[in-house]
mmCIF file of C-alpha atoms and ligand atoms in Angstrom:
data_model
loop_
_atom_site.group_PDB
_atom_site.id
_atom_site.type_symbol
_atom_site.label_atom_id
_atom_site.label_comp_id
_atom_site.label_asym_id
_atom_site.label_seq_id
_atom_site.Cartn_x
_atom_site.Cartn_y
_atom_site.Cartn_z
ATOM 1 C CA MET A 291 -64.292 -111.494 -55.099
ATOM 2 C CA PHE A 292 -62.742 -109.565 -52.193
ATOM 3 C CA THR A 293 -65.224 -109.607 -49.312
ATOM 4 C CA SER A 294 -65.009 -107.732 -46.020
ATOM 5 C CA VAL A 295 -67.066 -108.133 -42.887
ATOM 6 C CA ILE A 296 -67.914 -105.251 -40.564
ATOM 7 C CA ILE A 297 -68.520 -106.286 -36.958
ATOM 8 C CA PRO A 298 -70.182 -103.564 -34.860
ATOM 9 C CA ALA A 299 -68.993 -104.180 -31.294
ATOM 10 C CA ALA A 300 -69.276 -100.775 -29.667
ATOM 11 C CA GLY A 301 -72.435 -101.362 -27.637
ATOM 12 C CA PHE A 302 -72.517 -100.845 -23.900
ATOM 13 C CA GLY A 303 -74.815 -103.775 -23.166
ATOM 14 C CA GLU A 304 -77.277 -101.797 -21.051
ATOM 15 C CA ARG A 305 -79.974 -104.485 -21.396
ATOM 16 C CA MET A 306 -77.510 -107.074 -20.090
ATOM 17 C CA GLY A 307 -76.994 -105.093 -16.904
ATOM 18 C CA ALA A 308 -73.242 -105.814 -17.010
ATOM 19 C CA THR A 309 -70.442 -103.318 -16.449
ATOM 20 C CA ILE A 310 -68.646 -104.329 -19.636
ATOM 21 C CA GLY A 311 -70.058 -104.523 -23.176
ATOM 22 C CA LYS A 312 -71.922 -107.827 -23.628
ATOM 23 C CA GLN A 313 -69.561 -108.735 -26.474
ATOM 24 C CA PHE A 314 -66.761 -109.146 -23.906
ATOM 25 C CA LEU A 315 -68.685 -111.481 -21.572
ATOM 26 C CA MET A 316 -67.259 -115.003 -21.379
ATOM 27 C CA VAL A 317 -69.156 -117.984 -22.768
ATOM 28 C CA ASN A 318 -67.496 -121.382 -23.077
ATOM 29 C CA ASP A 319 -64.110 -120.012 -21.964
ATOM 30 C CA LYS A 320 -63.907 -117.191 -24.505
ATOM 31 C CA PRO A 321 -65.425 -113.723 -24.902
ATOM 32 C CA ILE A 322 -68.568 -113.833 -27.073
ATOM 33 C CA LEU A 323 -66.831 -111.525 -29.540
ATOM 34 C CA VAL A 324 -64.017 -114.044 -30.050
ATOM 35 C CA HIS A 325 -66.461 -116.822 -30.938
ATOM 36 C CA THR A 326 -68.006 -114.490 -33.529
ATOM 37 C CA LEU A 327 -64.646 -113.396 -34.945
ATOM 38 C CA GLU A 328 -63.568 -117.030 -35.244
ATOM 39 C CA ARG A 329 -66.531 -117.792 -37.500
ATOM 40 C CA PHE A 330 -65.318 -115.184 -40.006
ATOM 41 C CA GLU A 331 -61.636 -116.044 -39.605
ATOM 42 C CA ARG A 332 -62.619 -119.581 -40.593
ATOM 43 C CA SER A 333 -64.891 -118.626 -43.496
ATOM 44 C CA THR A 334 -63.021 -118.933 -46.805
ATOM 45 C CA ASP A 335 -65.413 -116.330 -48.281
ATOM 46 C CA ILE A 336 -64.039 -113.531 -46.079
ATOM 47 C CA GLN A 337 -60.739 -111.713 -46.623
ATOM 48 C CA GLU A 338 -60.922 -108.901 -44.074
ATOM 49 C CA ILE A 339 -62.583 -108.247 -40.698
ATOM 50 C CA VAL A 340 -63.193 -104.616 -39.678
ATOM 51 C CA LEU A 341 -64.331 -104.200 -36.094
ATOM 52 C CA ALA A 342 -65.870 -101.064 -34.584
ATOM 53 C CA THR A 343 -65.492 -100.725 -30.846
ATOM 54 C CA GLN A 344 -64.989 -98.156 -28.130
ATOM 55 C CA ARG A 345 -61.540 -96.587 -28.091
ATOM 56 C CA SER A 346 -61.014 -97.814 -24.527
ATOM 57 C CA SER A 347 -61.315 -101.400 -25.840
ATOM 58 C CA PHE A 348 -58.601 -101.043 -28.503
ATOM 59 C CA PRO A 349 -55.879 -102.631 -26.318
ATOM 60 C CA ILE A 350 -58.154 -105.619 -25.558
ATOM 61 C CA ILE A 351 -58.771 -106.111 -29.263
ATOM 62 C CA GLU A 352 -55.022 -106.144 -29.902
ATOM 63 C CA GLU A 353 -54.611 -108.817 -27.214
ATOM 64 C CA ILE A 354 -57.477 -110.841 -28.667
ATOM 65 C CA ARG A 355 -56.015 -110.647 -32.163
ATOM 66 C CA GLN A 356 -52.710 -112.115 -30.986
ATOM 67 C CA LYS A 357 -54.058 -114.636 -28.517
ATOM 68 C CA TYR A 358 -56.536 -116.189 -30.960
ATOM 69 C CA SER A 359 -54.408 -115.718 -34.139
ATOM 70 C CA LEU A 360 -57.046 -113.694 -35.954
ATOM 71 C CA SER A 361 -55.066 -112.876 -39.095
ATOM 72 C CA LYS A 362 -57.941 -111.171 -40.952
ATOM 73 C CA LEU A 363 -58.718 -108.739 -38.133
ATOM 74 C CA GLN A 364 -57.676 -105.154 -38.977
ATOM 75 C CA SER A 365 -56.862 -102.401 -36.488
ATOM 76 C CA PRO A 366 -60.121 -101.472 -34.772
ATOM 77 C CA VAL A 367 -62.227 -98.489 -35.768
ATOM 78 C CA GLU A 368 -63.842 -96.248 -33.178
ATOM 79 C CA GLY A 369 -67.547 -96.943 -32.692
ATOM 80 C CA GLY A 370 -70.229 -94.265 -32.593
ATOM 81 C CA GLN A 371 -73.250 -93.313 -30.525
ATOM 82 C CA ARG A 372 -75.568 -95.695 -32.361
ATOM 83 C CA ARG A 373 -74.922 -99.003 -34.153
ATOM 84 C CA GLN A 374 -75.448 -97.143 -37.416
ATOM 85 C CA ASP A 375 -72.668 -94.657 -36.551
ATOM 86 C CA SER A 376 -70.306 -97.504 -35.688
ATOM 87 C CA ILE A 377 -70.911 -99.073 -39.083
ATOM 88 C CA ALA A 378 -70.566 -95.728 -40.886
ATOM 89 C CA ASN A 379 -67.110 -95.332 -39.296
ATOM 90 C CA ALA A 380 -66.101 -98.873 -40.239
ATOM 91 C CA LEU A 381 -67.243 -98.357 -43.826
ATOM 92 C CA LYS A 382 -64.598 -95.658 -44.247
ATOM 93 C CA GLN A 383 -61.855 -98.161 -43.376
ATOM 94 C CA ILE A 384 -62.851 -100.972 -45.720
ATOM 95 C CA ASP A 385 -60.153 -102.216 -48.104
ATOM 96 C CA ALA A 386 -60.357 -100.510 -51.505
ATOM 97 C CA ARG A 387 -60.548 -103.940 -53.184
ATOM 98 C CA ALA A 388 -63.720 -104.984 -51.348
ATOM 99 C CA GLU A 389 -66.682 -105.527 -53.667
ATOM 100 C CA ILE A 390 -68.959 -107.226 -51.151
ATOM 101 C CA ILE A 391 -69.517 -106.101 -47.543
ATOM 102 C CA VAL A 392 -71.077 -108.311 -44.883
ATOM 103 C CA VAL A 393 -72.371 -106.763 -41.639
ATOM 104 C CA HIS A 394 -72.655 -109.046 -38.621
ATOM 105 C CA ASP A 395 -73.412 -108.273 -34.963
ATOM 106 C CA ALA A 396 -70.581 -109.043 -32.540
ATOM 107 C CA VAL A 397 -73.099 -110.701 -30.228
ATOM 108 C CA ARG A 398 -74.320 -113.374 -32.682
ATOM 109 C CA PRO A 399 -71.691 -116.104 -32.278
ATOM 110 C CA PHE A 400 -73.955 -118.908 -33.552
ATOM 111 C CA VAL A 401 -73.811 -117.983 -37.197
ATOM 112 C CA HIS A 402 -73.180 -120.961 -39.469
ATOM 113 C CA LEU A 403 -70.543 -120.833 -42.207
ATOM 114 C CA LYS A 404 -73.273 -121.875 -44.650
ATOM 115 C CA GLU A 405 -75.339 -118.783 -43.746
ATOM 116 C CA ILE A 406 -72.328 -116.541 -44.357
ATOM 117 C CA SER A 407 -71.634 -118.083 -47.756
ATOM 118 C CA GLN A 408 -75.281 -118.143 -48.880
ATOM 119 C CA SER A 409 -75.702 -114.548 -47.818
ATOM 120 C CA ILE A 410 -72.624 -113.516 -49.858
ATOM 121 C CA GLU A 411 -73.661 -115.555 -52.890
ATOM 122 C CA THR A 412 -77.130 -113.980 -52.859
ATOM 123 C CA ALA A 413 -75.797 -110.427 -52.515
ATOM 124 C CA ARG A 414 -73.406 -111.008 -55.418
ATOM 125 C CA PHE A 415 -76.344 -111.761 -57.699
ATOM 126 C CA PHE A 416 -79.086 -109.549 -56.294
ATOM 127 C CA GLY A 417 -77.223 -106.679 -54.606
ATOM 128 C CA ALA A 418 -78.411 -107.220 -51.051
ATOM 129 C CA SER A 419 -79.348 -110.121 -48.788
ATOM 130 C CA ILE A 420 -80.464 -110.596 -45.205
ATOM 131 C CA VAL A 421 -80.504 -113.722 -43.070
ATOM 132 C CA ALA A 422 -83.860 -114.206 -41.356
ATOM 133 C CA VAL A 423 -86.128 -116.853 -39.845
ATOM 134 C CA ARG A 424 -89.863 -117.303 -40.181
ATOM 135 C CA ALA A 425 -91.838 -115.703 -37.344
ATOM 136 C CA LYS A 426 -92.890 -118.422 -34.892
ATOM 137 C CA ASP A 427 -95.362 -116.390 -32.882
ATOM 138 C CA THR A 428 -98.510 -114.686 -34.039
ATOM 139 C CA MET A 429 -97.706 -111.012 -34.447
ATOM 140 C CA LYS A 430 -100.021 -108.132 -33.568
ATOM 141 C CA LEU A 431 -99.765 -104.494 -34.456
ATOM 142 C CA ALA A 432 -100.597 -102.377 -31.393
ATOM 143 C CA SER A 433 -100.978 -98.714 -30.564
ATOM 144 C CA THR A 434 -98.494 -97.105 -28.147
ATOM 145 C CA ASP A 435 -100.935 -97.675 -25.258
ATOM 146 C CA GLY A 436 -100.941 -101.430 -25.937
ATOM 147 C CA ARG A 437 -104.289 -101.771 -27.718
ATOM 148 C CA VAL A 438 -104.288 -104.334 -30.539
ATOM 149 C CA GLU A 439 -105.017 -102.731 -33.876
ATOM 150 C CA ARG A 440 -104.739 -105.808 -36.062
ATOM 151 C CA THR A 441 -103.262 -109.258 -36.458
ATOM 152 C CA LEU A 442 -100.575 -109.574 -39.082
ATOM 153 C CA ASN A 443 -100.374 -112.443 -41.542
ATOM 154 C CA ARG A 444 -97.684 -114.654 -40.033
ATOM 155 C CA SER A 445 -96.871 -116.461 -43.259
ATOM 156 C CA SER A 446 -95.312 -113.290 -44.639
ATOM 157 C CA LEU A 447 -93.430 -112.235 -41.478
ATOM 158 C CA TRP A 448 -89.748 -112.835 -40.798
ATOM 159 C CA SER A 449 -87.494 -112.197 -37.798
ATOM 160 C CA VAL A 450 -84.433 -110.534 -39.181
ATOM 161 C CA GLN A 451 -80.894 -111.344 -38.053
ATOM 162 C CA THR A 452 -77.421 -110.737 -39.395
ATOM 163 C CA PRO A 453 -75.406 -111.399 -41.571
ATOM 164 C CA GLN A 454 -76.741 -108.751 -43.916
ATOM 165 C CA THR A 455 -74.659 -108.545 -47.077
ATOM 166 C CA PHE A 456 -74.406 -105.919 -49.801
ATOM 167 C CA GLN A 457 -72.568 -104.979 -52.930
ATOM 168 C CA ARG A 458 -70.244 -102.245 -51.756
ATOM 169 C CA LYS A 459 -71.761 -99.388 -53.750
ATOM 170 C CA ILE A 460 -75.256 -100.168 -52.501
ATOM 171 C CA LEU A 461 -74.237 -100.034 -48.841
ATOM 172 C CA VAL A 462 -72.137 -96.894 -49.276
ATOM 173 C CA ASP A 463 -74.940 -95.130 -51.184
ATOM 174 C CA ALA A 464 -77.479 -96.165 -48.514
ATOM 175 C CA TYR A 465 -75.327 -94.760 -45.709
ATOM 176 C CA GLU A 466 -74.750 -91.498 -47.598
ATOM 177 C CA PHE A 467 -78.484 -91.190 -48.234
ATOM 178 C CA ALA A 468 -79.270 -91.887 -44.563
ATOM 179 C CA GLU A 469 -76.798 -89.255 -43.403
ATOM 180 C CA LYS A 470 -78.167 -86.661 -45.799
ATOM 181 C CA HIS A 471 -81.802 -87.312 -44.844
ATOM 182 C CA ASN A 472 -81.289 -88.070 -41.129
ATOM 183 C CA ILE A 473 -82.647 -91.597 -41.407
ATOM 184 C CA VAL A 474 -82.120 -93.753 -38.331
ATOM 185 C CA ALA A 475 -82.341 -97.536 -38.431
ATOM 186 C CA THR A 476 -81.604 -100.560 -36.277
ATOM 187 C CA ASP A 477 -80.482 -102.620 -39.255
ATOM 188 C CA ASP A 478 -78.643 -101.969 -42.499
ATOM 189 C CA SER A 479 -81.331 -103.474 -44.672
ATOM 190 C CA PHE A 480 -83.704 -100.651 -43.725
ATOM 191 C CA LEU A 481 -81.227 -98.068 -45.011
ATOM 192 C CA VAL A 482 -80.764 -99.979 -48.259
ATOM 193 C CA GLU A 483 -84.552 -100.248 -48.663
ATOM 194 C CA GLN A 484 -84.704 -96.423 -48.483
ATOM 195 C CA ILE A 485 -82.723 -96.182 -51.732
ATOM 196 C CA GLY A 486 -85.141 -98.498 -53.509
ATOM 197 C CA ILE A 487 -83.368 -101.843 -53.161
ATOM 198 C CA SER A 488 -85.225 -104.921 -51.884
ATOM 199 C CA PRO A 489 -82.844 -107.323 -50.132
ATOM 200 C CA ILE A 490 -83.402 -111.044 -50.690
ATOM 201 C CA ILE A 491 -84.055 -113.217 -47.645
ATOM 202 C CA VAL A 492 -81.736 -116.141 -46.939
ATOM 203 C CA GLU A 493 -83.473 -118.498 -44.523
ATOM 204 C CA GLY A 494 -81.280 -118.924 -41.446
ATOM 205 C CA SER A 495 -81.524 -120.813 -38.175
ATOM 206 C CA TYR A 496 -83.157 -120.094 -34.824
ATOM 207 C CA GLU A 497 -79.775 -120.755 -33.176
ATOM 208 C CA ASN A 498 -78.388 -117.477 -34.512
ATOM 209 C CA ILE A 499 -79.557 -115.524 -31.472
ATOM 210 C CA LYS A 500 -78.434 -112.021 -30.551
ATOM 211 C CA ILE A 501 -77.119 -112.272 -27.013
ATOM 212 C CA THR A 502 -78.842 -109.263 -25.439
ATOM 213 C CA THR A 503 -80.269 -110.049 -21.994
ATOM 214 C CA PRO A 504 -79.123 -112.332 -19.117
ATOM 215 C CA ASP A 505 -81.577 -115.051 -20.331
ATOM 216 C CA ASP A 506 -79.786 -115.138 -23.669
ATOM 217 C CA LEU A 507 -76.523 -115.786 -21.864
ATOM 218 C CA LEU A 508 -77.976 -118.923 -20.271
ATOM 219 C CA LEU A 509 -79.307 -120.054 -23.636
ATOM 220 C CA ALA A 510 -75.910 -119.380 -25.211
ATOM 221 C CA GLU A 511 -74.185 -121.706 -22.711
ATOM 222 C CA LEU A 512 -76.611 -124.478 -23.697
ATOM 223 C CA LEU A 513 -76.287 -123.831 -27.431
ATOM 224 C CA PHE A 514 -72.493 -124.009 -27.301
ATOM 225 C CA ASN A 515 -72.665 -127.612 -26.153
ATOM 226 C CA ARG A 516 -74.257 -128.673 -29.428
ATOM 227 C CA PHE A 517 -73.172 -126.020 -31.918
ATOM 228 C CA ILE A 518 -71.531 -127.199 -35.139
ATOM 229 C CA PRO A 519 -70.288 -124.240 -37.227
HETATM 230 O O1 C5P B 899 -77.812 -102.733 -29.351
HETATM 231 P P1 C5P B 899 -77.929 -103.884 -30.282
HETATM 232 O O2 C5P B 899 -78.251 -105.146 -29.555
HETATM 233 O O3 C5P B 899 -78.775 -103.666 -31.485
HETATM 234 O O4 C5P B 899 -76.454 -104.104 -30.824
HETATM 235 C C1 C5P B 899 -76.155 -104.938 -31.929
HETATM 236 C C2 C5P B 899 -74.661 -104.839 -32.196
HETATM 237 O O5 C5P B 899 -74.315 -103.493 -32.492
HETATM 238 C C3 C5P B 899 -73.806 -105.261 -30.996
HETATM 239 O O6 C5P B 899 -72.782 -106.110 -31.482
HETATM 240 C C4 C5P B 899 -73.282 -103.946 -30.443
HETATM 241 O O7 C5P B 899 -72.008 -104.044 -29.841
HETATM 242 C C5 C5P B 899 -73.216 -103.080 -31.700
HETATM 243 N N1 C5P B 899 -73.314 -101.624 -31.429
HETATM 244 C C6 C5P B 899 -72.315 -100.771 -31.894
HETATM 245 N N2 C5P B 899 -72.371 -99.419 -31.610
HETATM 246 C C7 C5P B 899 -73.369 -98.915 -30.882
HETATM 247 C C8 C5P B 899 -74.400 -99.772 -30.400
HETATM 248 C C9 C5P B 899 -74.352 -101.122 -30.692
HETATM 249 O O8 C5P B 899 -71.372 -101.223 -32.561
HETATM 250 N N3 C5P B 899 -73.356 -97.615 -30.612
#
């Protein structure tokens, strides 16, 4: 079944405090983005990689494609104001044959091939899947002024990551619905939930961090020394 992956990589990395997008920072001799792209280039479940990035980064992407022989990587798509806009733009460029669409953050290079394949397998059967890990900490619900309102039941809480994988029609319908009703989300699952679909959780690993702040960069250096894809 033809499967495409959308990689949103148009963020500015404000929380990293760097002058370039965090996806272009070097870890273990390569930009973070390249490590992520290599996971999907290597996955036999993926036929096409569609990357959304800022127009000013298009020449870098071309260089990266050649230098690292990324044969599945298509010409980049321009990113938008929010992650959601970047993905909406990428969705328009997906190959007509694609039946399954995976979405994966550019800044999560520690995704295992097994997580990609399990996520795809689950979405094929159930329509939508998300990779997540069990919450480790006790979680509290608080008011905006920081007063605890209640303690949530940890056994039913999950920290959600990517990949998030969908049958094509489900993701397209969810994005159309979100646009029509001005729904804003930080992940794709939320948009799919709005059209009445409940994604299935695929249990992932705590290694699959989103490199966001300078601390994560230090952790990433350590993780690379022991990472087995
Ligand atoms: O900002 P956040 O950490 O949620 O970003 C997750 C991913 O979404 C990153 O890979 C980032 O480059 C991407 N993104 C994007 N377009 C935006 C904002 C973020 O593609 N406007």
